Amino acid sequence: MTDVQVRAERLLMGPGPVNVYPVALETASRPMMGHLDPLFLDILDETNDRLRTVFGTSNVLTFPISGTGSAGMQAAFVNWVAPGDVVVVGVNGVFGDRMCDVAERLGAEVVRVDHEWGQPVDPERVLGAHPSPDIIAVVHAETSTGVRSDIAPIGAGKGDALLLVDCVTSIGGIPVEADDWGIDIAYAGTQKCLGAAPGLAPFTASDRALDRMLDRPSSWYLDLNLIATYVRGDGSGRAYHHTAPINEIRALHAVLGAMLEEGLENVQARHRACGAALVDGLTGLGFTPYAAEGHRLPHLATAYLPDGFDDASNRRTLLDDYDIEVGGGLGDAAGKIWRVSTMGHSARMTNVNRLLAALGNLI
Ligand code: PLP
């Protein structure tokens, strides 16, 4: 066997870290049903209802886009940003920076409001950046820094602008209240706190946003006018656009069912408990928290490495010898911090203890 096969076998046999909800794997590997099968369409409708719950919205347009979180980001911009539109972006990490890139490519006048990494976006600075923006865009949970930004004050002060929010790393793990916070457009991912595999981008848009959607965006694949035919109708129309990733949607349906059965608050309490234990344990081992206090994501601990503790070789050892993957720092934080996530199904004390025990051997 090659080294790759050996490691793949070992991961299969366990006992590796628990990551994806077992029900997701099981459902995704079931025999295929047709994408126009009425049963599948019912599953899709129920999935959309469950997504409304985790997004905290009653938006009619709520569904999983076929593509990863980045497809959600692209759909959010491409359907609303015309050349010359003013897009204010609160940037406090990699994904805010990426929003600027996406908006610039569409010809927007991008007003970047940069923040120190590790800090949350400052609502006042974002709201004061331009007198009449068309869109204000912010990342709720910055995966590059482990920071949560407050969205509600931006929603309260957005005026005529549409508020566009990246919820990739927040949905399910911490509260998202799209309607109460005044979010008009939001997208997420399935591989973080929802605990499914990557491949879908849960998406939602308010009626206010639908009224301002472009008639003919530059992307055919992500044109919401074509995908979600009920957007401008009475809610009943459905037309063939592309073949839905059936088994991924069924897996998403299953994990959302499992999460809602556990209770969203209980899921989030599990994230908080693991996060607290992880930060305590890391601090005890000599790591220093990186994200601003009061804005730390419970499910994504970011911390400076202890003095003299090597980044790359220790992450490699964790992977090779313990089957535990830890994220390194990005941008300026590369080599200086680690990003340790306990998201979705992986927010279990058994995972936290495994990592801390392994680190105890390495330090
Ligand atoms: N936005 C945030 C905050 C993310 O963390 C990620 C991925 O990690 C993305 C967007 C892009 O999502 P994907 O990698 O699923 O395309």
mmCIF file of C-alpha atoms and ligand atoms in Angstrom:
data_model
loop_
_atom_site.group_PDB
_atom_site.id
_atom_site.type_symbol
_atom_site.label_atom_id
_atom_site.label_comp_id
_atom_site.label_asym_id
_atom_site.label_seq_id
_atom_site.Cartn_x
_atom_site.Cartn_y
_atom_site.Cartn_z
ATOM 1 C CA MET A 1 0.000 0.000 0.000
ATOM 2 C CA THR A 2 1.151 3.551 -0.634
ATOM 3 C CA ASP A 3 1.536 5.993 2.276
ATOM 4 C CA VAL A 4 -1.614 7.708 1.120
ATOM 5 C CA GLN A 5 -3.566 4.431 1.224
ATOM 6 C CA VAL A 6 -2.190 3.605 4.667
ATOM 7 C CA ARG A 7 -3.344 6.903 6.123
ATOM 8 C CA ALA A 8 -6.713 6.725 4.360
ATOM 9 C CA GLU A 9 -7.237 3.207 5.752
ATOM 10 C CA ARG A 10 -6.334 4.338 9.244
ATOM 11 C CA LEU A 11 -8.784 7.217 9.035
ATOM 12 C CA LEU A 12 -11.476 4.824 7.894
ATOM 13 C CA MET A 13 -10.833 2.360 10.667
ATOM 14 C CA GLY A 14 -10.656 5.004 13.391
ATOM 15 C CA PRO A 15 -10.571 5.825 16.171
ATOM 16 C CA GLY A 16 -10.133 9.191 14.456
ATOM 17 C CA PRO A 17 -11.750 12.379 15.610
ATOM 18 C CA VAL A 18 -15.516 12.486 15.136
ATOM 19 C CA ASN A 19 -16.203 15.244 12.643
ATOM 20 C CA VAL A 20 -19.184 14.959 10.300
ATOM 21 C CA TYR A 21 -22.565 13.866 11.683
ATOM 22 C CA PRO A 22 -22.783 10.104 11.014
ATOM 23 C CA VAL A 23 -26.283 10.621 9.633
ATOM 24 C CA ALA A 24 -24.794 12.875 6.926
ATOM 25 C CA LEU A 25 -22.414 10.200 5.728
ATOM 26 C CA GLU A 26 -25.043 7.520 5.882
ATOM 27 C CA THR A 27 -27.619 9.582 3.993
ATOM 28 C CA ALA A 28 -25.172 10.779 1.360
ATOM 29 C CA SER A 29 -24.282 7.193 0.492
ATOM 30 C CA ARG A 30 -27.861 5.970 0.033
ATOM 31 C CA PRO A 31 -29.092 4.954 -3.421
ATOM 32 C CA MET A 32 -29.793 7.946 -5.622
ATOM 33 C CA MET A 33 -33.299 9.212 -6.246
ATOM 34 C CA GLY A 34 -34.226 11.424 -9.203
ATOM 35 C CA HIS A 35 -33.867 15.158 -8.827
ATOM 36 C CA LEU A 36 -37.433 15.648 -10.040
ATOM 37 C CA ASP A 37 -38.850 12.845 -7.919
ATOM 38 C CA PRO A 38 -41.677 14.430 -5.895
ATOM 39 C CA LEU A 39 -40.171 12.890 -2.762
ATOM 40 C CA PHE A 40 -36.890 14.679 -3.406
ATOM 41 C CA LEU A 41 -38.755 17.936 -3.961
ATOM 42 C CA ASP A 42 -40.504 17.466 -0.624
ATOM 43 C CA ILE A 43 -37.123 16.825 1.019
ATOM 44 C CA LEU A 44 -35.802 20.016 -0.580
ATOM 45 C CA ASP A 45 -38.787 22.009 0.704
ATOM 46 C CA GLU A 46 -38.278 20.635 4.203
ATOM 47 C CA THR A 47 -34.553 21.376 3.983
ATOM 48 C CA ASN A 48 -35.406 24.973 3.112
ATOM 49 C CA ASP A 49 -37.721 25.188 6.128
ATOM 50 C CA ARG A 50 -34.975 23.878 8.359
ATOM 51 C CA LEU A 51 -32.547 26.392 6.878
ATOM 52 C CA ARG A 52 -35.026 29.176 7.710
ATOM 53 C CA THR A 53 -34.805 28.078 11.328
ATOM 54 C CA VAL A 54 -30.994 28.165 11.481
ATOM 55 C CA PHE A 55 -30.840 31.469 9.593
ATOM 56 C CA GLY A 56 -33.524 32.958 11.879
ATOM 57 C CA THR A 57 -35.660 34.072 8.956
ATOM 58 C CA SER A 58 -39.008 33.678 7.273
ATOM 59 C CA ASN A 59 -37.560 34.646 3.869
ATOM 60 C CA VAL A 60 -39.281 32.827 0.995
ATOM 61 C CA LEU A 61 -36.014 32.687 -0.896
ATOM 62 C CA THR A 62 -34.048 30.319 1.316
ATOM 63 C CA PHE A 63 -32.387 27.297 -0.222
ATOM 64 C CA PRO A 64 -29.014 25.553 -0.639
ATOM 65 C CA ILE A 65 -27.063 26.771 -3.651
ATOM 66 C CA SER A 66 -25.213 23.968 -5.468
ATOM 67 C CA GLY A 67 -21.616 24.849 -4.714
ATOM 68 C CA THR A 68 -19.445 25.543 -1.695
ATOM 69 C CA GLY A 69 -19.644 28.621 0.528
ATOM 70 C CA SER A 70 -17.759 30.571 -2.140
ATOM 71 C CA ALA A 71 -20.619 29.931 -4.564
ATOM 72 C CA GLY A 72 -22.878 31.515 -1.958
ATOM 73 C CA MET A 73 -20.565 34.534 -1.756
ATOM 74 C CA GLN A 74 -20.483 34.811 -5.540
ATOM 75 C CA ALA A 75 -24.288 34.489 -5.784
ATOM 76 C CA ALA A 76 -24.748 37.162 -3.118
ATOM 77 C CA PHE A 77 -22.687 39.687 -5.060
ATOM 78 C CA VAL A 78 -23.417 38.748 -8.646
ATOM 79 C CA ASN A 79 -27.206 39.060 -8.245
ATOM 80 C CA TRP A 80 -27.100 42.479 -6.589
ATOM 81 C CA VAL A 81 -23.965 44.353 -7.657
ATOM 82 C CA ALA A 82 -23.940 46.317 -10.927
ATOM 83 C CA PRO A 83 -20.907 48.255 -12.185
ATOM 84 C CA GLY A 84 -20.518 51.517 -10.266
ATOM 85 C CA ASP A 85 -22.541 50.388 -7.235
ATOM 86 C CA VAL A 86 -21.034 51.440 -3.926
ATOM 87 C CA VAL A 87 -20.186 48.436 -1.757
ATOM 88 C CA VAL A 88 -18.851 49.091 1.735
ATOM 89 C CA VAL A 89 -16.990 46.070 3.116
ATOM 90 C CA GLY A 90 -15.930 45.670 6.742
ATOM 91 C CA VAL A 91 -12.644 43.772 6.486
ATOM 92 C CA ASN A 92 -11.076 42.038 9.496
ATOM 93 C CA GLY A 93 -9.606 38.942 7.865
ATOM 94 C CA VAL A 94 -9.259 36.828 4.747
ATOM 95 C CA PHE A 95 -12.932 36.475 3.932
ATOM 96 C CA GLY A 96 -13.776 40.182 4.146
ATOM 97 C CA ASP A 97 -10.827 40.746 1.861
ATOM 98 C CA ARG A 98 -12.255 38.157 -0.532
ATOM 99 C CA MET A 99 -15.604 39.976 -0.561
ATOM 100 C CA CYS A 100 -13.763 43.085 -1.801
ATOM 101 C CA ASP A 101 -12.180 41.075 -4.592
ATOM 102 C CA VAL A 102 -15.521 39.623 -5.678
ATOM 103 C CA ALA A 103 -17.226 43.043 -5.641
ATOM 104 C CA GLU A 104 -14.340 44.705 -7.514
ATOM 105 C CA ARG A 105 -14.507 42.106 -10.277
ATOM 106 C CA LEU A 106 -18.144 43.091 -10.781
ATOM 107 C CA GLY A 107 -17.130 46.722 -11.278
ATOM 108 C CA ALA A 108 -18.325 47.969 -7.899
ATOM 109 C CA GLU A 109 -16.875 51.023 -6.215
ATOM 110 C CA VAL A 110 -15.550 49.205 -3.172
ATOM 111 C CA VAL A 111 -15.101 51.129 0.059
ATOM 112 C CA ARG A 112 -12.925 48.955 2.294
ATOM 113 C CA VAL A 113 -13.050 49.536 6.007
ATOM 114 C CA ASP A 114 -9.997 47.715 7.292
ATOM 115 C CA HIS A 115 -9.665 46.564 10.868
ATOM 116 C CA GLU A 116 -6.814 45.043 12.773
ATOM 117 C CA TRP A 117 -6.952 41.269 12.456
ATOM 118 C CA GLY A 118 -8.195 39.620 15.642
ATOM 119 C CA GLN A 119 -10.626 42.515 16.237
ATOM 120 C CA PRO A 120 -14.341 42.604 15.341
ATOM 121 C CA VAL A 121 -15.738 44.912 12.688
ATOM 122 C CA ASP A 122 -16.685 48.270 14.208
ATOM 123 C CA PRO A 123 -20.317 49.040 13.207
ATOM 124 C CA GLU A 124 -19.841 52.794 13.537
ATOM 125 C CA ARG A 125 -16.849 52.877 11.229
ATOM 126 C CA VAL A 126 -18.622 50.708 8.679
ATOM 127 C CA LEU A 127 -21.796 52.795 8.788
ATOM 128 C CA GLY A 128 -19.821 56.031 8.544
ATOM 129 C CA ALA A 129 -17.674 54.941 5.619
ATOM 130 C CA HIS A 130 -20.004 56.245 2.881
ATOM 131 C CA PRO A 131 -23.156 58.414 2.951
ATOM 132 C CA SER A 132 -25.244 56.237 0.633
ATOM 133 C CA PRO A 133 -23.861 52.767 -0.089
ATOM 134 C CA ASP A 134 -25.874 50.314 -2.152
ATOM 135 C CA ILE A 135 -24.575 47.380 -0.139
ATOM 136 C CA ILE A 136 -22.853 46.937 3.205
ATOM 137 C CA ALA A 137 -21.061 43.601 3.460
ATOM 138 C CA VAL A 138 -19.603 41.952 6.554
ATOM 139 C CA VAL A 139 -18.400 38.528 7.645
ATOM 140 C CA HIS A 140 -20.228 37.421 10.782
ATOM 141 C CA ALA A 141 -17.620 34.872 11.905
ATOM 142 C CA GLU A 142 -14.126 35.417 10.470
ATOM 143 C CA THR A 143 -12.603 31.987 10.073
ATOM 144 C CA SER A 144 -9.117 33.413 9.568
ATOM 145 C CA THR A 145 -9.087 35.019 13.023
ATOM 146 C CA GLY A 146 -11.801 33.319 15.106
ATOM 147 C CA VAL A 147 -13.662 36.602 15.619
ATOM 148 C CA ARG A 148 -17.419 37.263 15.755
ATOM 149 C CA SER A 149 -18.661 40.689 14.684
ATOM 150 C CA ASP A 150 -21.909 42.276 15.852
ATOM 151 C CA ILE A 151 -24.359 42.438 12.972
ATOM 152 C CA ALA A 152 -27.482 43.913 14.607
ATOM 153 C CA PRO A 153 -26.101 47.472 14.988
ATOM 154 C CA ILE A 154 -25.139 47.492 11.316
ATOM 155 C CA GLY A 155 -28.617 46.316 10.359
ATOM 156 C CA ALA A 156 -30.165 49.003 12.560
ATOM 157 C CA GLY A 157 -28.140 51.757 10.876
ATOM 158 C CA LYS A 158 -28.012 50.497 7.282
ATOM 159 C CA GLY A 159 -30.529 53.039 5.929
ATOM 160 C CA ASP A 160 -31.304 52.316 2.263
ATOM 161 C CA ALA A 161 -28.396 49.926 1.840
ATOM 162 C CA LEU A 162 -28.796 46.174 1.613
ATOM 163 C CA LEU A 163 -26.960 44.288 4.346
ATOM 164 C CA LEU A 164 -25.049 41.280 3.002
ATOM 165 C CA VAL A 165 -23.565 38.885 5.571
ATOM 166 C CA ASP A 166 -21.250 35.885 5.331
ATOM 167 C CA CYS A 167 -22.546 33.288 7.787
ATOM 168 C CA VAL A 168 -20.342 30.408 6.594
ATOM 169 C CA THR A 169 -18.715 29.807 9.961
ATOM 170 C CA SER A 170 -21.510 31.037 12.207
ATOM 171 C CA ILE A 171 -24.636 29.238 11.061
ATOM 172 C CA GLY A 172 -25.721 26.610 13.566
ATOM 173 C CA GLY A 173 -22.776 27.194 15.916
ATOM 174 C CA ILE A 174 -23.784 30.595 17.275
ATOM 175 C CA PRO A 175 -27.082 32.475 16.956
ATOM 176 C CA VAL A 176 -27.890 33.960 13.549
ATOM 177 C CA GLU A 177 -31.049 36.085 13.534
ATOM 178 C CA ALA A 178 -31.269 37.303 9.953
ATOM 179 C CA ASP A 179 -34.700 38.929 10.285
ATOM 180 C CA ASP A 180 -34.133 40.553 13.679
ATOM 181 C CA TRP A 181 -30.720 41.861 12.683
ATOM 182 C CA GLY A 182 -31.866 43.360 9.382
ATOM 183 C CA ILE A 183 -29.849 41.033 7.149
ATOM 184 C CA ASP A 184 -31.007 41.196 3.514
ATOM 185 C CA ILE A 185 -28.696 38.648 1.911
ATOM 186 C CA ALA A 186 -26.799 35.858 3.655
ATOM 187 C CA TYR A 187 -24.945 32.752 2.610
ATOM 188 C CA ALA A 188 -23.357 29.922 4.551
ATOM 189 C CA GLY A 189 -21.545 26.623 4.131
ATOM 190 C CA THR A 190 -22.364 23.076 5.134
ATOM 191 C CA GLN A 191 -18.948 21.905 6.324
ATOM 192 C CA LYS A 192 -18.599 24.075 9.417
ATOM 193 C CA CYS A 193 -21.087 24.143 12.292
ATOM 194 C CA LEU A 194 -23.744 22.286 10.307
ATOM 195 C CA GLY A 195 -21.458 19.279 10.394
ATOM 196 C CA ALA A 196 -22.088 17.995 6.859
ATOM 197 C CA ALA A 197 -19.616 17.635 4.000
ATOM 198 C CA PRO A 198 -18.659 20.699 1.920
ATOM 199 C CA GLY A 199 -20.536 21.294 -1.312
ATOM 200 C CA LEU A 200 -23.624 23.392 -0.620
ATOM 201 C CA ALA A 201 -24.136 27.048 0.236
ATOM 202 C CA PRO A 202 -27.302 27.651 2.262
ATOM 203 C CA PHE A 203 -28.624 30.991 1.040
ATOM 204 C CA THR A 204 -31.332 33.436 2.037
ATOM 205 C CA ALA A 205 -32.544 36.812 0.745
ATOM 206 C CA SER A 206 -35.229 39.139 2.091
ATOM 207 C CA ASP A 207 -38.167 40.423 0.036
ATOM 208 C CA ARG A 208 -36.500 43.841 0.152
ATOM 209 C CA ALA A 209 -33.448 42.297 -1.488
ATOM 210 C CA LEU A 210 -35.563 40.468 -4.075
ATOM 211 C CA ASP A 211 -37.108 43.770 -5.159
ATOM 212 C CA ARG A 212 -33.611 45.045 -5.953
ATOM 213 C CA MET A 213 -32.143 41.947 -7.580
ATOM 214 C CA LEU A 214 -30.569 42.410 -11.014
ATOM 215 C CA ASP A 215 -32.708 41.124 -13.892
ATOM 216 C CA ARG A 216 -29.789 39.597 -15.734
ATOM 217 C CA PRO A 217 -26.677 39.005 -13.634
ATOM 218 C CA SER A 218 -23.429 38.142 -15.400
ATOM 219 C CA SER A 219 -23.414 34.551 -14.095
ATOM 220 C CA TRP A 220 -25.860 32.133 -15.689
ATOM 221 C CA TYR A 221 -25.251 29.361 -13.176
ATOM 222 C CA LEU A 222 -25.840 31.568 -10.141
ATOM 223 C CA ASP A 223 -28.650 33.693 -11.587
ATOM 224 C CA LEU A 224 -31.285 33.462 -8.865
ATOM 225 C CA ASN A 225 -33.974 34.497 -11.360
ATOM 226 C CA LEU A 226 -33.368 31.213 -13.126
ATOM 227 C CA ILE A 227 -32.620 28.909 -10.203
ATOM 228 C CA ALA A 228 -35.344 29.999 -7.852
ATOM 229 C CA THR A 229 -38.222 30.499 -10.243
ATOM 230 C CA TYR A 230 -40.610 31.107 -7.374
ATOM 231 C CA VAL A 231 -38.669 34.253 -6.482
ATOM 232 C CA ARG A 232 -40.871 36.541 -8.477
ATOM 233 C CA GLY A 233 -43.938 34.322 -8.674
ATOM 234 C CA ASP A 234 -46.468 33.062 -6.194
ATOM 235 C CA GLY A 235 -44.118 30.555 -4.637
ATOM 236 C CA SER A 236 -45.390 27.568 -6.585
ATOM 237 C CA GLY A 237 -43.280 27.562 -9.748
ATOM 238 C CA ARG A 238 -40.359 25.247 -10.202
ATOM 239 C CA ALA A 239 -38.413 24.834 -13.432
ATOM 240 C CA TYR A 240 -35.484 22.729 -14.503
ATOM 241 C CA HIS A 241 -32.241 24.675 -14.151
ATOM 242 C CA HIS A 242 -29.572 22.169 -13.183
ATOM 243 C CA THR A 243 -29.417 18.753 -11.613
ATOM 244 C CA ALA A 244 -29.440 19.289 -7.880
ATOM 245 C CA PRO A 245 -26.722 17.509 -5.867
ATOM 246 C CA ILE A 246 -29.388 15.197 -4.522
ATOM 247 C CA ASN A 247 -27.462 13.208 -1.956
ATOM 248 C CA GLU A 248 -25.722 16.249 -0.537
ATOM 249 C CA ILE A 249 -29.085 17.917 -0.071
ATOM 250 C CA ARG A 250 -30.453 14.772 1.545
ATOM 251 C CA ALA A 251 -27.433 14.755 3.878
ATOM 252 C CA LEU A 252 -28.016 18.406 4.724
ATOM 253 C CA HIS A 253 -31.668 17.634 5.372
ATOM 254 C CA ALA A 254 -30.587 14.857 7.733
ATOM 255 C CA VAL A 255 -28.043 16.895 9.708
ATOM 256 C CA LEU A 256 -30.441 19.793 10.073
ATOM 257 C CA GLY A 257 -33.027 17.317 11.331
ATOM 258 C CA ALA A 258 -30.514 15.937 13.842
ATOM 259 C CA MET A 259 -29.537 19.429 14.994
ATOM 260 C CA LEU A 260 -33.092 20.605 15.412
ATOM 261 C CA GLU A 261 -33.956 17.434 17.268
ATOM 262 C CA GLU A 262 -31.015 18.028 19.627
ATOM 263 C CA GLY A 263 -32.230 21.632 19.865
ATOM 264 C CA LEU A 264 -30.325 24.528 18.348
ATOM 265 C CA GLU A 265 -29.684 25.978 21.801
ATOM 266 C CA ASN A 266 -28.281 22.675 23.015
ATOM 267 C CA VAL A 267 -26.049 22.427 19.946
ATOM 268 C CA GLN A 268 -24.764 25.918 20.602
ATOM 269 C CA ALA A 269 -24.253 25.162 24.306
ATOM 270 C CA ARG A 270 -22.153 22.147 23.230
ATOM 271 C CA HIS A 271 -20.057 24.458 21.033
ATOM 272 C CA ARG A 272 -19.593 26.875 23.938
ATOM 273 C CA ALA A 273 -18.620 24.166 26.418
ATOM 274 C CA CYS A 274 -16.030 22.640 24.078
ATOM 275 C CA GLY A 275 -14.668 26.046 23.148
ATOM 276 C CA ALA A 276 -14.250 27.076 26.764
ATOM 277 C CA ALA A 277 -12.487 23.814 27.665
ATOM 278 C CA LEU A 278 -10.265 24.129 24.620
ATOM 279 C CA VAL A 279 -9.189 27.701 25.343
ATOM 280 C CA ASP A 280 -8.536 26.803 29.002
ATOM 281 C CA GLY A 281 -6.506 23.781 27.986
ATOM 282 C CA LEU A 282 -4.514 25.647 25.348
ATOM 283 C CA THR A 283 -3.793 28.490 27.741
ATOM 284 C CA GLY A 284 -2.608 25.970 30.332
ATOM 285 C CA LEU A 285 -0.208 24.586 27.735
ATOM 286 C CA GLY A 286 1.317 28.001 27.063
ATOM 287 C CA PHE A 287 -0.800 29.257 24.124
ATOM 288 C CA THR A 288 -2.129 32.851 24.268
ATOM 289 C CA PRO A 289 -5.600 33.694 22.892
ATOM 290 C CA TYR A 290 -5.467 35.782 19.715
ATOM 291 C CA ALA A 291 -9.049 36.930 19.081
ATOM 292 C CA ALA A 292 -10.429 39.927 20.986
ATOM 293 C CA GLU A 293 -12.077 38.962 24.256
ATOM 294 C CA GLY A 294 -15.869 39.173 24.111
ATOM 295 C CA HIS A 295 -15.788 38.435 20.366
ATOM 296 C CA ARG A 296 -14.184 34.982 20.347
ATOM 297 C CA LEU A 297 -15.950 32.289 18.398
ATOM 298 C CA PRO A 298 -16.688 29.433 20.801
ATOM 299 C CA HIS A 299 -16.104 26.874 18.085
ATOM 300 C CA LEU A 300 -12.893 28.273 16.616
ATOM 301 C CA ALA A 301 -10.103 28.910 19.082
ATOM 302 C CA THR A 302 -7.264 31.020 17.763
ATOM 303 C CA ALA A 303 -4.107 31.324 19.813
ATOM 304 C CA TYR A 304 -0.467 32.404 19.562
ATOM 305 C CA LEU A 305 1.934 29.478 19.791
ATOM 306 C CA PRO A 306 4.072 29.050 22.911
ATOM 307 C CA ASP A 307 7.631 30.378 22.547
ATOM 308 C CA GLY A 308 9.849 28.010 20.604
ATOM 309 C CA PHE A 309 6.961 25.746 19.548
ATOM 310 C CA ASP A 310 7.237 25.083 15.821
ATOM 311 C CA ASP A 311 4.122 25.564 13.716
ATOM 312 C CA ALA A 312 4.505 23.323 10.683
ATOM 313 C CA SER A 313 6.282 20.300 12.189
ATOM 314 C CA ASN A 314 3.883 20.057 15.130
ATOM 315 C CA ARG A 315 0.803 20.325 12.939
ATOM 316 C CA ARG A 316 2.272 17.588 10.746
ATOM 317 C CA THR A 317 2.904 15.357 13.766
ATOM 318 C CA LEU A 318 -0.639 15.880 14.987
ATOM 319 C CA LEU A 319 -1.922 14.835 11.591
ATOM 320 C CA ASP A 320 0.395 11.886 11.030
ATOM 321 C CA ASP A 321 0.500 10.442 14.528
ATOM 322 C CA TYR A 322 -2.842 11.463 15.999
ATOM 323 C CA ASP A 323 -5.111 12.005 12.963
ATOM 324 C CA ILE A 324 -5.927 15.473 14.235
ATOM 325 C CA GLU A 325 -5.907 18.384 11.818
ATOM 326 C CA VAL A 326 -5.291 21.863 13.187
ATOM 327 C CA GLY A 327 -5.379 25.020 11.058
ATOM 328 C CA GLY A 328 -2.384 27.334 10.832
ATOM 329 C CA GLY A 329 -2.498 31.112 10.780
ATOM 330 C CA LEU A 330 -3.224 32.984 7.547
ATOM 331 C CA GLY A 331 -1.713 36.183 6.177
ATOM 332 C CA ASP A 332 0.331 38.060 8.776
ATOM 333 C CA ALA A 333 -0.641 35.510 11.409
ATOM 334 C CA ALA A 334 0.941 32.615 9.456
ATOM 335 C CA GLY A 335 3.430 30.718 11.590
ATOM 336 C CA LYS A 336 2.336 32.628 14.697
ATOM 337 C CA ILE A 337 -1.114 31.297 15.548
ATOM 338 C CA TRP A 338 -3.149 28.117 15.342
ATOM 339 C CA ARG A 339 -6.817 27.892 14.517
ATOM 340 C CA VAL A 340 -8.471 24.975 16.263
ATOM 341 C CA SER A 341 -12.055 24.269 15.414
ATOM 342 C CA THR A 342 -14.677 22.236 17.202
ATOM 343 C CA MET A 343 -17.610 22.758 14.896
ATOM 344 C CA GLY A 344 -20.871 20.928 14.403
ATOM 345 C CA HIS A 345 -20.663 17.272 15.273
ATOM 346 C CA SER A 346 -16.987 17.664 16.150
ATOM 347 C CA ALA A 347 -17.882 19.920 19.096
ATOM 348 C CA ARG A 348 -17.444 17.006 21.520
ATOM 349 C CA MET A 349 -15.346 16.868 24.668
ATOM 350 C CA THR A 350 -13.766 13.661 23.417
ATOM 351 C CA ASN A 351 -12.175 15.642 20.570
ATOM 352 C CA VAL A 352 -11.031 18.423 22.873
ATOM 353 C CA ASN A 353 -9.460 15.909 25.261
ATOM 354 C CA ARG A 354 -7.765 14.021 22.441
ATOM 355 C CA LEU A 355 -6.148 17.182 21.165
ATOM 356 C CA LEU A 356 -5.053 18.449 24.569
ATOM 357 C CA ALA A 357 -3.588 15.060 25.446
ATOM 358 C CA ALA A 358 -1.706 14.928 22.157
ATOM 359 C CA LEU A 359 -0.411 18.466 22.622
ATOM 360 C CA GLY A 360 0.698 17.570 26.140
ATOM 361 C CA ASN A 361 2.977 14.988 24.532
ATOM 362 C CA LEU A 362 4.374 17.468 22.020
ATOM 363 C CA ILE A 363 5.115 20.422 24.278
HETATM 364 N N1 PLP B 1 -16.471 32.572 4.060
HETATM 365 C C1 PLP B 1 -15.918 32.129 5.203
HETATM 366 C C2 PLP B 1 -16.065 32.928 6.455
HETATM 367 C C3 PLP B 1 -15.221 30.919 5.210
HETATM 368 O O1 PLP B 1 -14.678 30.461 6.331
HETATM 369 C C4 PLP B 1 -15.110 30.190 4.003
HETATM 370 C C5 PLP B 1 -14.356 28.932 3.976
HETATM 371 O O2 PLP B 1 -13.696 28.536 4.903
HETATM 372 C C6 PLP B 1 -15.689 30.688 2.851
HETATM 373 C C7 PLP B 1 -16.363 31.891 2.909
HETATM 374 C C8 PLP B 1 -15.607 29.950 1.565
HETATM 375 O O3 PLP B 1 -16.311 28.746 1.691
HETATM 376 P P1 PLP B 1 -15.905 27.455 0.823
HETATM 377 O O4 PLP B 1 -14.509 27.117 1.170
HETATM 378 O O5 PLP B 1 -16.896 26.425 1.304
HETATM 379 O O6 PLP B 1 -16.073 27.803 -0.600
#
